Coordinates of C-alpha atoms and ligand atoms in Angstrom, one line a residue:
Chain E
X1 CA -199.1 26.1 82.6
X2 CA -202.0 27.1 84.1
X3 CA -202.8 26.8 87.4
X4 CA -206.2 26.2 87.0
X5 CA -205.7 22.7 85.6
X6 CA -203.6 21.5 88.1
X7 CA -205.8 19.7 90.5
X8 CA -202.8 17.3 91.3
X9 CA -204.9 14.5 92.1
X10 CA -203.0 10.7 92.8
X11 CA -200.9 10.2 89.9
X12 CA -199.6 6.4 89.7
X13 CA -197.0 5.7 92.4
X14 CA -193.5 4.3 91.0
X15 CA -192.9 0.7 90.6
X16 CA -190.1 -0.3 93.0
X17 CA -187.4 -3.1 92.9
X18 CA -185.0 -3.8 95.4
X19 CA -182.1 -1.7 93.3
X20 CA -184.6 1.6 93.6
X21 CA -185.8 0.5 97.3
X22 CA -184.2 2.9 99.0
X23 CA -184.3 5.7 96.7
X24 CA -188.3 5.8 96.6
X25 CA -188.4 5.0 100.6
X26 CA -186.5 8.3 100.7
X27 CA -188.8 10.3 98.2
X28 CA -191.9 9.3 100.6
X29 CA -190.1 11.4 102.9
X30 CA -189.6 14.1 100.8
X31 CA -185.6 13.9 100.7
X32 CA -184.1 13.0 97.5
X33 CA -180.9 10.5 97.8
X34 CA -178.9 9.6 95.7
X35 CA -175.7 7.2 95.6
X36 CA -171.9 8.1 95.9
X37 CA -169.3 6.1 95.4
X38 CA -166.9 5.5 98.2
X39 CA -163.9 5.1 96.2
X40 CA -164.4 8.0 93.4
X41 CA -166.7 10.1 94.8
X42 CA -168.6 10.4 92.2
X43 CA -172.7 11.0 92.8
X44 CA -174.4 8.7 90.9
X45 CA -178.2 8.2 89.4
X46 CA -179.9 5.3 88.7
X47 CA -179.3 3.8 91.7
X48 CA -177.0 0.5 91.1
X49 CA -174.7 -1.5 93.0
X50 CA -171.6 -1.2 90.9
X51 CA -170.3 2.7 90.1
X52 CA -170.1 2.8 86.2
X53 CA -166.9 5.1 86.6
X54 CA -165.0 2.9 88.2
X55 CA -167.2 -0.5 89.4
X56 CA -166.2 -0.1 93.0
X57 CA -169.2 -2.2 94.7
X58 CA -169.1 0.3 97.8
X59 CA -171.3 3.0 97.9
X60 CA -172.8 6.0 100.3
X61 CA -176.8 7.0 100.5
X62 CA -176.3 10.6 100.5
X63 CA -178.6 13.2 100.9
X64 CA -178.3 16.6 98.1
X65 CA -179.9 19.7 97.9
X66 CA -182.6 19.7 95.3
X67 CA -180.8 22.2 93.7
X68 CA -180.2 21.6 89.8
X69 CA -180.5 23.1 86.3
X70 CA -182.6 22.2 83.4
X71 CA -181.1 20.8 80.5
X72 CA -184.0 20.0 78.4
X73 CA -187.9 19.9 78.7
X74 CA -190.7 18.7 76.6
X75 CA -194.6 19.8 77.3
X76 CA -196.5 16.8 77.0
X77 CA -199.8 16.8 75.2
X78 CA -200.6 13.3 75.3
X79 CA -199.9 11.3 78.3
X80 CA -199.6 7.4 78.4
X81 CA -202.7 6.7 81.1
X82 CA -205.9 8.4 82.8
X83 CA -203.9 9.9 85.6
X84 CA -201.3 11.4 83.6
X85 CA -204.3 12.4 80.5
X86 CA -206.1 14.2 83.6
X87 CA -203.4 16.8 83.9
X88 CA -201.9 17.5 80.2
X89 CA -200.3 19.0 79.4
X90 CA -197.3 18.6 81.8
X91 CA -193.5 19.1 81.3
X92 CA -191.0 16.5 81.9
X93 CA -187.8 17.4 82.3
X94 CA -184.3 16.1 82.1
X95 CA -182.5 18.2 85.6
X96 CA -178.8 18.0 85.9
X97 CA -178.4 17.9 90.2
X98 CA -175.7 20.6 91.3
X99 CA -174.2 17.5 92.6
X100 CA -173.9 15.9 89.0
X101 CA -176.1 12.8 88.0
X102 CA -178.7 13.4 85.8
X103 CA -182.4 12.7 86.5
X104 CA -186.0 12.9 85.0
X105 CA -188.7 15.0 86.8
X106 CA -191.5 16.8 86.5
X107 CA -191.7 20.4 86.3
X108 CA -194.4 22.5 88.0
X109 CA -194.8 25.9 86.7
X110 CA -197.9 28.6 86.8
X111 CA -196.3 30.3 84.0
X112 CA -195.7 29.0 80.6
X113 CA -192.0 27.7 79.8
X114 CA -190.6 27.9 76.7
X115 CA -187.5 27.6 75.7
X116 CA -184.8 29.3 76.1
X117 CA -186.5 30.9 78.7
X118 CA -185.4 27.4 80.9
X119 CA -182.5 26.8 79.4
X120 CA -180.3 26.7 82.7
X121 CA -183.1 27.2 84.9
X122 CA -182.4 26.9 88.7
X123 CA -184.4 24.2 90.4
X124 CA -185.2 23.9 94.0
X125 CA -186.9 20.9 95.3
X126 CA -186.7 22.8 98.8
X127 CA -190.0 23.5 98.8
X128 CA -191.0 19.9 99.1
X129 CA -192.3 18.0 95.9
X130 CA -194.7 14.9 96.4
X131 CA -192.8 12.3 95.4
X132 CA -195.1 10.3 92.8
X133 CA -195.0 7.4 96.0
X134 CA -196.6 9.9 98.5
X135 CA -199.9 9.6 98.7
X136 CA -200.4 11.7 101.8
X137 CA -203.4 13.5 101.5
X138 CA -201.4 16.1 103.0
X139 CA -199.2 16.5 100.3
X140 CA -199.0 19.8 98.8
X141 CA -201.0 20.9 95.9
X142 CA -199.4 22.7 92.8
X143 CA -201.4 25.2 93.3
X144 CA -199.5 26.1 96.6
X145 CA -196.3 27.2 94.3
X146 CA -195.4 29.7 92.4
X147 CA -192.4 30.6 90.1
X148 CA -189.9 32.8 92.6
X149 CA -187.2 34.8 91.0
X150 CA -187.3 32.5 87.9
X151 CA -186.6 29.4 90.3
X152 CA -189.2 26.9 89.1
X153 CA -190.3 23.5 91.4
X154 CA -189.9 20.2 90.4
X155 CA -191.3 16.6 91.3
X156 CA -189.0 14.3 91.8
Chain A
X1 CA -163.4 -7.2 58.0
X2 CA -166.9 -8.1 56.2
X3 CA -166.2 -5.7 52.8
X4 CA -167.1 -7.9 49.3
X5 CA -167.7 -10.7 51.5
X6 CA -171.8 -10.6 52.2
X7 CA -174.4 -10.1 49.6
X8 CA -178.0 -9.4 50.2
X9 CA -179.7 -11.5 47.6
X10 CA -183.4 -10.7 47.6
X11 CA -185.4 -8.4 49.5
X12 CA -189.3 -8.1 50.3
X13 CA -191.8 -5.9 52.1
X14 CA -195.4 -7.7 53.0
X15 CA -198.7 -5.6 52.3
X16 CA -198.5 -2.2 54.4
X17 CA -200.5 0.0 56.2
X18 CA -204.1 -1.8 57.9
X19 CA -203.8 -5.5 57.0
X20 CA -206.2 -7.1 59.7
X21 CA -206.7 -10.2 58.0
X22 CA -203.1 -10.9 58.5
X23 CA -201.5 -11.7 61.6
X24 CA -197.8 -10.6 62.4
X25 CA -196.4 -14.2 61.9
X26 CA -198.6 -13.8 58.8
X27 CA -197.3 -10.6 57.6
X28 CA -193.8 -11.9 58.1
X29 CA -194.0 -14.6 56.2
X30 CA -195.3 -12.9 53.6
X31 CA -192.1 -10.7 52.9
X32 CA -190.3 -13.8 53.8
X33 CA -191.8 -14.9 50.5
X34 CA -191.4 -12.4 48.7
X35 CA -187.7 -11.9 49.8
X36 CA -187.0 -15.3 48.3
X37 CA -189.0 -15.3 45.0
X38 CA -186.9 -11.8 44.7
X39 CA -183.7 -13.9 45.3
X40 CA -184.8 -16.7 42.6
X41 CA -184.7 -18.9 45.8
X42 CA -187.1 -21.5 47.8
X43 CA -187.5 -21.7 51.4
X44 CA -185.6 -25.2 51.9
X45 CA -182.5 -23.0 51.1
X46 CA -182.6 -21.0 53.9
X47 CA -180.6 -22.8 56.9
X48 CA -180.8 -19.2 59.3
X49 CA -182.7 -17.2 60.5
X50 CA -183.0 -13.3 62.4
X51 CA -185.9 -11.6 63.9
X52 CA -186.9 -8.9 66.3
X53 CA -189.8 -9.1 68.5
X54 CA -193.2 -8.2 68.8
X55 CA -195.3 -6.3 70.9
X56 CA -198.8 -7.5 69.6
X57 CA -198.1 -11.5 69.3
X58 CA -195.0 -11.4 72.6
X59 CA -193.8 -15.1 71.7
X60 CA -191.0 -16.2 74.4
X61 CA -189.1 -17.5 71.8
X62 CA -190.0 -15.4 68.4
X63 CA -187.4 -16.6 66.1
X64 CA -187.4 -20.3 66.8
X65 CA -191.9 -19.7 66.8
X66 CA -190.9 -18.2 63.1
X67 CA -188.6 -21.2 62.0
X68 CA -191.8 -23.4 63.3
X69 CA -194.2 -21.4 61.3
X70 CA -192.3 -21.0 58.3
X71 CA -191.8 -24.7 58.5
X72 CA -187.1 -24.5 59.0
X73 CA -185.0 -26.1 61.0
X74 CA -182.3 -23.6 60.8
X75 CA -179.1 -24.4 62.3
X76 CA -178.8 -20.6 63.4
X77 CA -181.5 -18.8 64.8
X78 CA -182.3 -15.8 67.4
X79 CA -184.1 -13.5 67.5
X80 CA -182.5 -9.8 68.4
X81 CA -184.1 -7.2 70.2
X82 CA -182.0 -3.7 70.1
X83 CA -185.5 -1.5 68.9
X84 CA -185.7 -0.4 65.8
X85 CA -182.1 -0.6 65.1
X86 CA -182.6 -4.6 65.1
X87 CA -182.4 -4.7 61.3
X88 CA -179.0 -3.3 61.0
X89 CA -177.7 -5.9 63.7
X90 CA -179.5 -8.9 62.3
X91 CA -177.5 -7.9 58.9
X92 CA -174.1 -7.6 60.9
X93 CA -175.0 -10.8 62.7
X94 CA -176.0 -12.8 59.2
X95 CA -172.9 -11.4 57.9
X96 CA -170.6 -12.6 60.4
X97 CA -172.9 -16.4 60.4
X98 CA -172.4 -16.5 56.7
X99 CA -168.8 -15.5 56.7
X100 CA -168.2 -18.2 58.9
X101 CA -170.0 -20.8 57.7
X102 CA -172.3 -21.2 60.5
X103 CA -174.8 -20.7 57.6
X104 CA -174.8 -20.2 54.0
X105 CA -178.3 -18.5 53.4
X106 CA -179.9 -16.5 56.3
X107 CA -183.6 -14.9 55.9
X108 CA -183.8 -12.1 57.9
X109 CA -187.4 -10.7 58.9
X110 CA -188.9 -7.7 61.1
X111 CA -192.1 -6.0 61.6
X112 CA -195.7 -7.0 63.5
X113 CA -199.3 -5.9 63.1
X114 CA -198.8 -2.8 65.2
X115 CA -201.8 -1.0 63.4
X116 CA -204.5 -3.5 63.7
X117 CA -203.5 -6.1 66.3
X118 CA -203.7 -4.4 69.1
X119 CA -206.3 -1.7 71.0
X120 CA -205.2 1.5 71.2
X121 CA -204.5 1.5 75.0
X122 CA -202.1 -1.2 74.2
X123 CA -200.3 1.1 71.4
X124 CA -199.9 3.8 73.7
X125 CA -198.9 0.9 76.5
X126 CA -196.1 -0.6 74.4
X127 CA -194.9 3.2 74.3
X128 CA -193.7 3.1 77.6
X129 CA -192.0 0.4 77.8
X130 CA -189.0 2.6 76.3
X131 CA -188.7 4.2 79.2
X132 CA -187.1 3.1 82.5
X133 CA -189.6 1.4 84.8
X134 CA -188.4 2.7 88.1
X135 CA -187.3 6.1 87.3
X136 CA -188.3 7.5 83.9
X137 CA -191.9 6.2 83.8
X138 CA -193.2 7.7 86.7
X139 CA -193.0 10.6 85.5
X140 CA -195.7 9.9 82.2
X141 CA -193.4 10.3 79.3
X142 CA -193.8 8.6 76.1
X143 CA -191.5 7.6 73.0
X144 CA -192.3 11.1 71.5
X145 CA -191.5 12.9 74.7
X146 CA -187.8 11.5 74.8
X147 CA -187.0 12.1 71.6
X148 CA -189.2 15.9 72.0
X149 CA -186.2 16.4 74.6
X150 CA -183.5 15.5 72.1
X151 CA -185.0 18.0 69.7
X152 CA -185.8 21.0 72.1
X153 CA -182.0 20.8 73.1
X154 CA -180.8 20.3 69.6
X155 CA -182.6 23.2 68.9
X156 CA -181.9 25.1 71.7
X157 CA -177.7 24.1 71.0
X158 CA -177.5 24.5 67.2
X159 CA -180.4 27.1 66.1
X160 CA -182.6 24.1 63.9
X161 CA -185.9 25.3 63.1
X162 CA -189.3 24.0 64.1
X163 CA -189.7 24.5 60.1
X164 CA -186.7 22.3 59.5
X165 CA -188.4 19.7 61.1
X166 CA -191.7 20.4 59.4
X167 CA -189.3 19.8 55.9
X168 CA -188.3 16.6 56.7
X169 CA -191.9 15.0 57.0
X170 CA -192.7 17.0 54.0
X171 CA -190.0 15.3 51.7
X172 CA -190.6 12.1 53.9
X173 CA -194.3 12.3 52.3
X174 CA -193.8 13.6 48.8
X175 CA -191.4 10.4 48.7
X176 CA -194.0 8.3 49.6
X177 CA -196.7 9.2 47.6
X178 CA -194.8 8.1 44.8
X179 CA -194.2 4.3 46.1
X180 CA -196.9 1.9 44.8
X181 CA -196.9 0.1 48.3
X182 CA -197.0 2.8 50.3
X183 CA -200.8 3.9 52.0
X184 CA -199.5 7.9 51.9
X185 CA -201.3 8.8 48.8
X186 CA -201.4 12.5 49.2
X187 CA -198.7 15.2 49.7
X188 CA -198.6 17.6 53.0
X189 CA -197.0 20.9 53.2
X190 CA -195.0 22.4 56.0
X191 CA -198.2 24.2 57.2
X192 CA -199.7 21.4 58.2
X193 CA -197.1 20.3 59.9
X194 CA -196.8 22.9 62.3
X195 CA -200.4 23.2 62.1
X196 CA -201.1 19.6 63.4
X197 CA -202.1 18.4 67.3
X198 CA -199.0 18.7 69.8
X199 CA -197.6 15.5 71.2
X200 CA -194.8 16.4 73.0
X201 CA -193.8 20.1 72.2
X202 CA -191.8 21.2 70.3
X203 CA -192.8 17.7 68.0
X204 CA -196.8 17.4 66.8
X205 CA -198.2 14.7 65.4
X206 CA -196.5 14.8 61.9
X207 CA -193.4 14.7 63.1
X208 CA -193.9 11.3 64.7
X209 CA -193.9 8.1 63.0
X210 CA -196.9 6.3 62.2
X211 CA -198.0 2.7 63.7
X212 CA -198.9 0.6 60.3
X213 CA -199.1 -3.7 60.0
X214 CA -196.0 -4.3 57.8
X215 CA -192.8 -6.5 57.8
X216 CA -189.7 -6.3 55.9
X217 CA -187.4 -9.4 54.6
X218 CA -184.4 -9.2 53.1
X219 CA -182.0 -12.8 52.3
X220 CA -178.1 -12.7 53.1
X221 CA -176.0 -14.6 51.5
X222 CA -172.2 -15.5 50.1
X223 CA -170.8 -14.2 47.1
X224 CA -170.8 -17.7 45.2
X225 CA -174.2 -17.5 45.1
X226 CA -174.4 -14.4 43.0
X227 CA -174.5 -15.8 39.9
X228 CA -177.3 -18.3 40.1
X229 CA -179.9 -15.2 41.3
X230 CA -183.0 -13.8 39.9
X231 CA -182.1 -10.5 40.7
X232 CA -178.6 -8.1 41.0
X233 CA -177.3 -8.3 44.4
X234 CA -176.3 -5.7 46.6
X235 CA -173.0 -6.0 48.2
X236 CA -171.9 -5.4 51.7
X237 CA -169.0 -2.7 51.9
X238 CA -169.5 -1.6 55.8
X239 CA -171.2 -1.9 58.7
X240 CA -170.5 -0.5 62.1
X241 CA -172.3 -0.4 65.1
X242 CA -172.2 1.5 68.5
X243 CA -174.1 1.9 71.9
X244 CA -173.8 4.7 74.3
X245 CA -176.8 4.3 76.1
X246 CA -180.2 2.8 76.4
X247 CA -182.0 5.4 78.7
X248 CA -182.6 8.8 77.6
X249 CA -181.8 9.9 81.6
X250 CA -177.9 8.5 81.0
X251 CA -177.5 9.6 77.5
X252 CA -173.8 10.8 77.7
X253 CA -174.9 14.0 75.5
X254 CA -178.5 15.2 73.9
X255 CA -176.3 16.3 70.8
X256 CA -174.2 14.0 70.2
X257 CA -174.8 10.6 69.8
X258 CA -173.1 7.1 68.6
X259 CA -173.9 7.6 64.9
X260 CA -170.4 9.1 64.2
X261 CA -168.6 6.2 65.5
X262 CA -170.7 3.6 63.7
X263 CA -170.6 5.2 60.9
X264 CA -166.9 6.0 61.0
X265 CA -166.6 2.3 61.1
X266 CA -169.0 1.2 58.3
X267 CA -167.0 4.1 55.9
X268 CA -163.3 2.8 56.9
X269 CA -164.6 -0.9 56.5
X270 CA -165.8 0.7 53.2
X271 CA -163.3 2.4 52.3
X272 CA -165.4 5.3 50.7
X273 CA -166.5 8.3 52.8
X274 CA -169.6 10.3 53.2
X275 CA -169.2 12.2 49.7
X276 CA -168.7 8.8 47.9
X277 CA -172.8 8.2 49.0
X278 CA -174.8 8.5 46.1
X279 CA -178.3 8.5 48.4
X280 CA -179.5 7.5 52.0
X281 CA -181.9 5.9 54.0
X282 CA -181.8 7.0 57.5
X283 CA -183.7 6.2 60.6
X284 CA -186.2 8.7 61.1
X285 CA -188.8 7.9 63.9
X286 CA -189.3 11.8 64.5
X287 CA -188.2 14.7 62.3
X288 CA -185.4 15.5 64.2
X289 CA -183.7 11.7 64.1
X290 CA -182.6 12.3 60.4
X291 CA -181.3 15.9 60.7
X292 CA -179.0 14.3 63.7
X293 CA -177.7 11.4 61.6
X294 CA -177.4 13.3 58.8
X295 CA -174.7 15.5 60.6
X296 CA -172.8 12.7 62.6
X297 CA -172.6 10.4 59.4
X298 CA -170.7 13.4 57.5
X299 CA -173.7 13.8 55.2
X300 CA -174.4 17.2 56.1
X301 CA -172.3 19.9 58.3
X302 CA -173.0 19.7 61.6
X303 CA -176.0 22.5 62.7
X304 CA -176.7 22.6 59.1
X305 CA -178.8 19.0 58.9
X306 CA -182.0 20.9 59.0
X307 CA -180.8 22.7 56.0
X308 CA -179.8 20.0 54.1
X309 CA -183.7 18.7 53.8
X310 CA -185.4 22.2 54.0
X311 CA -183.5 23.1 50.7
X312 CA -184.3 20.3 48.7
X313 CA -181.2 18.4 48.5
X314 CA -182.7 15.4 49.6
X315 CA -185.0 15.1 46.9
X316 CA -185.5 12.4 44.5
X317 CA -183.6 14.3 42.1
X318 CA -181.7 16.4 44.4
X319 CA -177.9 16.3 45.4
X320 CA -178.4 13.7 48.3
X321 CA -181.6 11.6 47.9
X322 CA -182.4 10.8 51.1
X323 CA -185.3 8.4 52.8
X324 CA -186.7 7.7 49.2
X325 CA -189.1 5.7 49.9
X326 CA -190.8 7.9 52.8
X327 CA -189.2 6.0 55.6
X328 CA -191.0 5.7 58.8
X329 CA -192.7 8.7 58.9
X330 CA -194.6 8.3 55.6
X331 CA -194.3 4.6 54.5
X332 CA -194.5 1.9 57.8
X333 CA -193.2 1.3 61.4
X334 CA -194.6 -1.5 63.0
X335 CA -191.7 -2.0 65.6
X336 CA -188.3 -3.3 64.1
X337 CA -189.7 -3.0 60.5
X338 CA -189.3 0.6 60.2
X339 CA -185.3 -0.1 59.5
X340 CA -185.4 -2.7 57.4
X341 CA -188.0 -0.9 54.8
X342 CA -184.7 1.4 53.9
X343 CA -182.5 -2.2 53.8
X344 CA -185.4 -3.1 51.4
X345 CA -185.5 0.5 49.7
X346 CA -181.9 0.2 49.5
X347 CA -181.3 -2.3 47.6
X348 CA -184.2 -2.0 44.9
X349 CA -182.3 1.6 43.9
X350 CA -179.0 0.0 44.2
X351 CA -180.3 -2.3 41.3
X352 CA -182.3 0.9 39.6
X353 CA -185.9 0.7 37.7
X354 CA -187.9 2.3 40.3
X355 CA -189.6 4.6 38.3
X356 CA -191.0 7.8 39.7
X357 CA -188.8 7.3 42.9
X358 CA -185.4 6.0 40.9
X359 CA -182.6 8.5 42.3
X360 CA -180.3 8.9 39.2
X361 CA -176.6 7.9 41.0
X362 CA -177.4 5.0 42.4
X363 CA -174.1 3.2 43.2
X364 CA -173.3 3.7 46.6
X365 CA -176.7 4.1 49.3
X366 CA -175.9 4.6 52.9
X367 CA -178.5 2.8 55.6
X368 CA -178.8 4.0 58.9
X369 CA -181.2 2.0 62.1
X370 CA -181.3 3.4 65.6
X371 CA -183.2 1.8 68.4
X372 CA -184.4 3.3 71.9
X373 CA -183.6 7.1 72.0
X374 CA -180.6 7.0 70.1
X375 CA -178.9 4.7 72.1
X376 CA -178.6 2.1 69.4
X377 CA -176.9 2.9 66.1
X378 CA -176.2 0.8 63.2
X379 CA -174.3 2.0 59.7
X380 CA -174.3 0.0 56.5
X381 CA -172.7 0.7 53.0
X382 CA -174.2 -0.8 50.1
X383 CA -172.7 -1.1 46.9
X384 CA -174.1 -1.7 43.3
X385 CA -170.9 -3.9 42.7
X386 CA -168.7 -5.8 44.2
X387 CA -165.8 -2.4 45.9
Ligands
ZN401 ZN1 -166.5 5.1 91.6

């Protein structure tokens, strides 16, 4: 991707319902939560009230690291509204959280990706992705990042 | 345990392709007609009735609104909304009503003006609505970019080949063309495949299905009705169904998916298995959907799907006939149609005569419907006669 198309700009903040509440609170902040069951201790993601390993009701906001791997990625060429079309193409990515759960996010690279060359990648979010909900004007600019040592940053 | 007890009696597809004088209710109706006049029956036969949905006319209630139009009073009715795998679980549902005598004819319809009945920011709008509101959609995918995920990790797992892909809208189209209602009148190569705008990388725009106007209708029925038809009858041998998933995100694997247990079930209720099929008419959305079903459903060796359409077995005349009528990528998919045009397809080569597209064993056809990405899957065995 180049860099020079990245002029971030707004892009549309999340709908929110009272099941992904606290999860988006959290991304405004620029930490990423996610749930873990109190009985199994297994991380989970969507958030939900019932763990779908073993429906224990009782659950624990917990912060993780960023850190994850990508399992697959498409480059998007054409993009579902204005925001989005302003910035194509843009990769989405499924990112498997060294924690476990599985989440979507986007990618931001200044170097092409192709694959296999992300196969496995390493992720950090340690460098602190707006979330889509921030709106800050201080939040950082893509342009700010560049790929380190084949660790790429990601929007969560 | 459905096997020898279900026929399909009649089957129907409306006009295809731009159709803005029709509405969706319209275009239903007409393959609704059709359907019957195929079964050498009238409208005041049918006591239930199956639909999907539609995105360009959203009735709340869309199979009761299509009993009112159509002018029934069915005593089973509902409309079912599991994407485009809706066809395969509206035959399993008639099935099960007429096995159990909840009704004895049910007319079962998909498909909507996709093409013509809505803008094209409402298209690409109803493209989203695939993906999970709170945390897929933020992020700007659409349908092509799930299933452009599916593909870059089957490729990246089992070797396929962007040109394996490009096959399978080639054959898709070369069926097509030879289908008198089909609005794909000329053939396109692999080059142009390839050679076509991105979407979602590694998939460009031939490798995604179309948006047309078109509905499909097919009429199920009992077995004691066979006799007083207008046309053969295709029997029900097995049908299976499973759901792993509906959201790409939760998917329990990118490579494999539900197909092999439905379709384990539709072959054991069938009591045939995959090298019994004589042809096929898969799902295929994108180019990679048929190489996957191809390899859960037994039909080809699993990394070798891409193969099986890149060498020509799929063909017409070729060891496996497969999608011959184009399927969604070169004859229609307006919403929940685009599975029941191989139900249709299905049982028109079951009964042979289609001329340029007739495949030669035509016995035993295997019909596969997905819906979301790959979360739904539906298998059904046909039979020429009664197993
Ligand atoms: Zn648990």
């Amino acid at each position: 991707m180049e860099n020079s198309r990245r002029d971030l700009g707004p892009l549309p903040g999340p709908d929110i319902n009272a099941d992904a509440r606290t999860y988006w609170a959290a991304a405004a902040e620029e930490r990423l939560v996610v749930q873990c069951c109190d009985e199994c201790g297994i991380y989970r993601f969507y958030p939900r009230p019932l763990c779908p390993d073993c429906a224990s009701d009782q659950a624990t906001w917990t912060e993780v690291s960023g850190q994850g791997r990508v399992h697959t990625f498409t480059i998007v060429h054409r993009a579902p509204n204005k925001e989005f079309q302003a910035i194509t193409p843009y990769v989405i990515a499924l990112i498997d959280l060294d924690e476990g759960p599985r989440m979507m996010a986007n990618i931001w690279a200044t170097t092409p990706l192709r694959w296999p060359l992300a196969t496995g990648s390493a992720l950090s979010s340690k460098s602190a992705m707006a979330a889509p909900g921030c709106r800050s004007s201080s939040a950082p600019g893509i342009n700010q990042y560049a790929p380190q040592q084949g660790h790429y940053r990601w929007r969560w | 345990m459905l096997r020898n007890k279900v026929i399909i009696a009649g089957v129907g597809d409306s006009d295809i392709g731009k159709v803005p004088d029709m509405s969706g209710l319209a275009l239903n109706a007409q393959a609704a007609k059709r359907a019957l006049d195929d079964a050498g029956m009238r409208m005041k036969d049918v006591d239930g009735l199956l639909t999907a949905y539609s995105l360009t006319e959203p009735y709340f209630m869309l199979g009761t609104v299509l009993a009112e139009y159509l002018g029934l009073q069915p005593t089973y009715c509902a409309s079912l909304v599991v994407g485009g795998g809706t066809p395969g679980a509206a035959l399993h549902h008639a099935a099960m009503a007429v096995t159990t005598g909840q009704a004895k004819v049910v007319l079962v319809t998909c498909g909507e003006n996709r093409a013509t009945g809505q803008s094209r920011d409402e298209a690409v709008n109803a493209l989203t609505q695939v993906g999970h509101p709170y945390f897929e959609n933020p992020y700007g995918p659409l349908v092509p970019a799930f299933y452009a995920m599916v593909t870059q990790r089957y490729m990246h797992e089992f070797g396929t080949q962007r040109e394996d892909l490009a096959h399978v809208a080639v054959r898709a189209r070369h069926h097509a063309v030879r289908h008198p209602n089909s609005p794909m009148k000329s053939e396109i190569t692999v080059d142009d495949v390839l050679a076509s705008k991105p979407i979602a990388e590694p998939l460009n725009m031939l490798d995604c299905c179309f948006i047309s106007d078109a509905a499909g209708a097919f009429i199920v029925t009992t077995p004691d009705r066979a006799a007083d038809l207008a046309n053969r009858p295709a029997w029900l041998w097995g049908i299976g169904e499973c759901h792993t998933h509906e959201h790409i995100t939760l998917a329990p694997s990118l490579t494999e998916f539900g197909a092999v247990q439905s379709g384990s079930q539709a072959y054991e209720m069938a009591g045939v298995g995959p090298k019994d099929i004589d042809f096929a008419e898969l799902y295929h959305c994108f180019t990679i959907v048929p190489i996957i079903e191809a390899e859960e459903l037994g039909l080809a060796e699993r990394v070798s799907g891409g193969e099986l359409f890149a060498s020509g077995e799929t063909a017409i005349e070729g060891r496996l006939p497969i999608n011959t009528h184009g399927g969604l990528l070169s004859y229609a998919q307006a919403g929940a149609s685009g599975g029941i045009h191989g139900i249709v397809e299905a049982v028109r080569q079951l009964r042979g005569g289609e001329s340029a597209r007739q495949v030669p064993k035509h016995d035993i056809a295997l019909i596969h419907n997905e819906g979301g990405v790959l979360s739904w899957h539906c298998t059904m065995i046909l039979g020429r006669d009664k197993r």
